[in-house]
mmCIF file of C-alpha atoms in Angstrom:
data_model
loop_
_atom_site.group_PDB
_atom_site.id
_atom_site.type_symbol
_atom_site.label_atom_id
_atom_site.label_comp_id
_atom_site.label_asym_id
_atom_site.label_seq_id
_atom_site.Cartn_x
_atom_site.Cartn_y
_atom_site.Cartn_z
ATOM 1 C CA MET A 479 90.699 308.589 57.992
ATOM 2 C CA THR A 480 87.989 305.970 57.912
ATOM 3 C CA THR A 481 88.523 303.341 55.243
ATOM 4 C CA GLY A 482 91.021 300.681 54.307
ATOM 5 C CA GLU A 483 91.468 302.395 50.941
ATOM 6 C CA GLU A 484 92.444 305.650 52.648
ATOM 7 C CA LEU A 485 94.885 303.754 54.873
ATOM 8 C CA GLU A 486 96.477 302.247 51.748
ATOM 9 C CA ARG A 487 96.796 305.706 50.196
ATOM 10 C CA PHE A 488 98.270 307.085 53.438
ATOM 11 C CA SER A 489 100.799 304.244 53.520
ATOM 12 C CA ARG A 490 101.736 304.792 49.865
ATOM 13 C CA VAL A 491 102.670 308.452 50.481
ATOM 14 C CA LEU A 492 104.915 307.439 53.375
ATOM 15 C CA LEU A 493 106.439 304.567 51.395
ATOM 16 C CA GLU A 494 107.181 306.849 48.439
ATOM 17 C CA VAL A 495 109.032 309.301 50.672
ATOM 18 C CA ALA A 496 110.837 306.484 52.505
ATOM 19 C CA GLY A 497 112.030 305.095 49.154
ATOM 20 C CA TRP A 498 113.192 308.520 48.022
ATOM 21 C CA LEU A 499 115.119 309.038 51.277
ATOM 22 C CA GLU A 500 116.661 305.560 51.039
ATOM 23 C CA ALA A 501 117.727 306.157 47.418
ATOM 24 C CA GLY A 502 119.383 309.396 48.520
ATOM 25 C CA GLY A 503 121.349 307.613 51.232
ATOM 26 C CA ARG A 504 119.282 309.133 54.051
ATOM 27 C CA PRO A 505 116.991 306.335 55.245
ATOM 28 C CA MET A 506 114.399 307.280 57.847
ATOM 29 C CA TRP A 507 111.638 304.670 57.912
ATOM 30 C CA THR A 508 111.529 301.043 56.825
ATOM 31 C CA ALA A 509 108.892 299.704 54.455
ATOM 32 C CA ASP A 510 107.828 297.232 57.136
ATOM 33 C CA GLU A 511 106.932 299.961 59.619
ATOM 34 C CA LEU A 512 104.929 301.869 56.977
ATOM 35 C CA ALA A 513 102.781 298.965 55.820
ATOM 36 C CA PRO A 514 99.083 299.485 56.622
ATOM 37 C CA GLY A 515 99.004 296.760 59.290
ATOM 38 C CA ALA A 516 102.095 298.131 61.027
ATOM 39 C CA LEU A 517 100.665 301.649 61.003
ATOM 40 C CA LEU A 518 97.456 300.372 62.606
ATOM 41 C CA GLU A 519 99.459 298.674 65.345
ATOM 42 C CA ARG A 520 101.041 301.989 66.276
ATOM 43 C CA TYR A 521 98.412 304.626 65.444
ATOM 44 C CA ASP A 522 94.656 305.010 65.539
ATOM 45 C CA LEU A 523 92.996 305.709 62.188
ATOM 46 C CA ARG A 524 91.734 309.021 63.591
ATOM 47 C CA GLU A 525 95.361 310.126 64.086
ATOM 48 C CA MET A 526 96.310 309.604 60.436
ATOM 49 C CA ARG A 527 95.709 312.564 58.155
ATOM 50 C CA LEU A 528 95.847 312.336 54.381
ATOM 51 C CA GLY A 529 96.087 315.484 52.287
ATOM 52 C CA VAL A 530 94.490 315.129 48.856
ATOM 53 C CA LEU A 531 94.956 317.369 45.825
ATOM 54 C CA ASP A 532 92.891 316.857 42.673
ATOM 55 C CA GLY A 533 91.715 313.513 44.028
ATOM 56 C CA GLU A 534 95.255 312.191 44.491
ATOM 57 C CA PRO A 535 97.140 311.645 47.767
ATOM 58 C CA ALA A 536 99.409 314.637 48.278
ATOM 59 C CA ALA A 537 100.692 314.401 51.850
ATOM 60 C CA ALA A 538 100.388 312.396 55.039
ATOM 61 C CA MET A 539 100.993 312.958 58.730
ATOM 62 C CA VAL A 540 100.084 311.586 62.115
ATOM 63 C CA VAL A 541 98.596 313.979 64.684
ATOM 64 C CA GLN A 542 98.379 312.707 68.257
ATOM 65 C CA GLU A 543 96.962 313.988 71.537
ATOM 66 C CA SER A 544 99.911 312.606 73.516
ATOM 67 C CA ASP A 545 103.387 311.231 72.905
ATOM 68 C CA GLY A 546 104.930 309.388 75.813
ATOM 69 C CA VAL A 547 107.845 308.099 73.740
ATOM 70 C CA PHE A 548 109.351 311.339 72.427
ATOM 71 C CA TRP A 549 107.676 313.854 74.763
ATOM 72 C CA PRO A 550 107.255 311.992 78.076
ATOM 73 C CA GLY A 551 107.363 315.164 80.195
ATOM 74 C CA ALA A 552 104.795 317.169 78.220
ATOM 75 C CA PRO A 553 101.770 318.043 80.368
ATOM 76 C CA GLU A 554 98.647 316.106 79.350
ATOM 77 C CA GLY A 555 96.268 318.070 77.124
ATOM 78 C CA GLU A 556 98.683 320.934 76.429
ATOM 79 C CA SER A 557 99.736 319.986 72.882
ATOM 80 C CA LEU A 558 99.101 318.163 69.672
ATOM 81 C CA PHE A 559 102.052 316.165 68.319
ATOM 82 C CA VAL A 560 102.924 315.799 64.639
ATOM 83 C CA HIS A 561 104.731 312.711 63.335
ATOM 84 C CA LYS A 562 105.631 311.274 59.933
ATOM 85 C CA LEU A 563 104.916 314.390 57.890
ATOM 86 C CA ALA A 564 105.509 313.348 54.280
ATOM 87 C CA VAL A 565 104.732 314.922 50.902
ATOM 88 C CA ALA A 566 104.334 313.120 47.579
ATOM 89 C CA ARG A 567 107.454 313.829 45.550
ATOM 90 C CA ARG A 568 105.475 315.355 42.671
ATOM 91 C CA LEU A 569 104.457 318.165 45.052
ATOM 92 C CA LYS A 570 107.841 318.773 46.663
ATOM 93 C CA GLY A 571 108.348 322.481 47.282
ATOM 94 C CA ARG A 572 104.755 323.447 46.466
ATOM 95 C CA GLY A 573 103.464 324.137 49.971
ATOM 96 C CA ALA A 574 101.862 320.790 50.796
ATOM 97 C CA ALA A 575 103.896 320.297 53.988
ATOM 98 C CA ALA A 576 103.028 323.785 55.215
ATOM 99 C CA ALA A 577 99.361 323.161 54.374
ATOM 100 C CA MET A 578 99.410 320.014 56.496
ATOM 101 C CA LEU A 579 101.002 321.919 59.379
ATOM 102 C CA ASP A 580 98.421 324.693 58.904
ATOM 103 C CA TRP A 581 95.691 322.080 59.379
ATOM 104 C CA ALA A 582 97.360 320.666 62.514
ATOM 105 C CA ARG A 583 97.857 324.171 63.902
ATOM 106 C CA ALA A 584 94.198 325.053 63.294
ATOM 107 C CA ARG A 585 93.100 321.814 64.970
ATOM 108 C CA ALA A 586 95.313 322.549 67.996
ATOM 109 C CA LEU A 587 93.909 326.080 68.258
ATOM 110 C CA GLU A 588 90.317 324.760 68.035
ATOM 111 C CA GLN A 589 91.108 322.438 70.920
ATOM 112 C CA GLY A 590 92.663 325.205 73.026
ATOM 113 C CA LYS A 591 96.155 323.699 72.970
ATOM 114 C CA ALA A 592 99.165 325.789 73.937
ATOM 115 C CA TYR A 593 101.593 324.096 71.504
ATOM 116 C CA LEU A 594 101.983 322.111 68.351
ATOM 117 C CA ARG A 595 105.013 319.893 68.887
ATOM 118 C CA LEU A 596 107.146 317.626 66.763
ATOM 119 C CA ASP A 597 110.497 315.933 66.665
ATOM 120 C CA CYS A 598 112.810 315.020 63.824
ATOM 121 C CA ALA A 599 116.203 313.516 63.151
ATOM 122 C CA ALA A 600 118.777 316.048 64.312
ATOM 123 C CA ASP A 601 120.993 315.344 61.275
ATOM 124 C CA ARG A 602 118.438 316.685 58.755
ATOM 125 C CA PRO A 603 119.376 320.380 58.340
ATOM 126 C CA LYS A 604 116.922 321.067 55.485
ATOM 127 C CA LEU A 605 114.029 319.542 57.410
ATOM 128 C CA ARG A 606 114.970 321.425 60.563
ATOM 129 C CA ARG A 607 115.245 324.684 58.604
ATOM 130 C CA PHE A 608 111.761 324.091 57.129
ATOM 131 C CA TYR A 609 110.253 323.699 60.610
ATOM 132 C CA GLU A 610 112.122 326.748 61.901
ATOM 133 C CA GLU A 611 111.002 328.876 58.942
ATOM 134 C CA TYR A 612 107.431 327.740 59.572
ATOM 135 C CA GLY A 613 107.747 329.162 63.093
ATOM 136 C CA PHE A 614 108.710 326.201 65.270
ATOM 137 C CA ARG A 615 111.394 326.864 67.835
ATOM 138 C CA GLY A 616 113.987 324.333 68.867
ATOM 139 C CA VAL A 617 113.537 323.287 72.487
ATOM 140 C CA GLY A 618 116.047 320.495 72.862
ATOM 141 C CA ARG A 619 117.992 317.622 71.463
ATOM 142 C CA ARG A 620 118.563 314.172 72.910
ATOM 143 C CA MET A 621 119.009 310.555 71.997
ATOM 144 C CA VAL A 622 115.790 308.553 71.698
ATOM 145 C CA GLY A 623 116.966 304.989 71.394
ATOM 146 C CA PRO A 624 119.659 305.078 68.703
ATOM 147 C CA CYS A 625 118.330 308.307 67.155
ATOM 148 C CA ASP A 626 119.754 311.781 67.709
ATOM 149 C CA THR A 627 116.484 313.706 67.897
ATOM 150 C CA ALA A 628 115.719 317.433 67.710
ATOM 151 C CA PHE A 629 112.571 318.715 69.423
ATOM 152 C CA TYR A 630 110.432 321.624 68.245
ATOM 153 C CA GLU A 631 107.356 323.439 69.438
ATOM 154 C CA LEU A 632 105.125 326.083 67.936
ATOM 155 C CA PRO A 633 103.559 328.298 70.607
ATOM 156 C CA LEU A 634 99.876 328.901 69.936
ATOM 157 C CA ARG A 635 99.126 331.456 72.653
#
């Protein structure tokens, strides 16, 4: 991602999903933490990936080289880490999330990584089932701050 306009579009996908989750009584992210400025405080633009379909934002995710907060024991250089995977509601169930993970997996393979790793709220059975059906295997569960977190990895070798 390189421009302020792309950052705005990235933020909008996340905000749409956050609003949908909030309306369903399952809040995950706050609007404040998904605002463009807040995202830039936490992530580098090169880590933010925006999926586009027919010129419109379709999905967003963060892909990082390291994650000392959720994966402090992961050996340096072994993995890529996926965070904040979100799909525009109009594309729900149409393969956009899997396409984003396909991209992250291909990037990890290109870089010779052993794993693609991610974490998610442990109380999200549908989300966890999606990751498991994609091929991720559960490798643990623990509290990260106030959040009960499930950890997944996709072996690449």
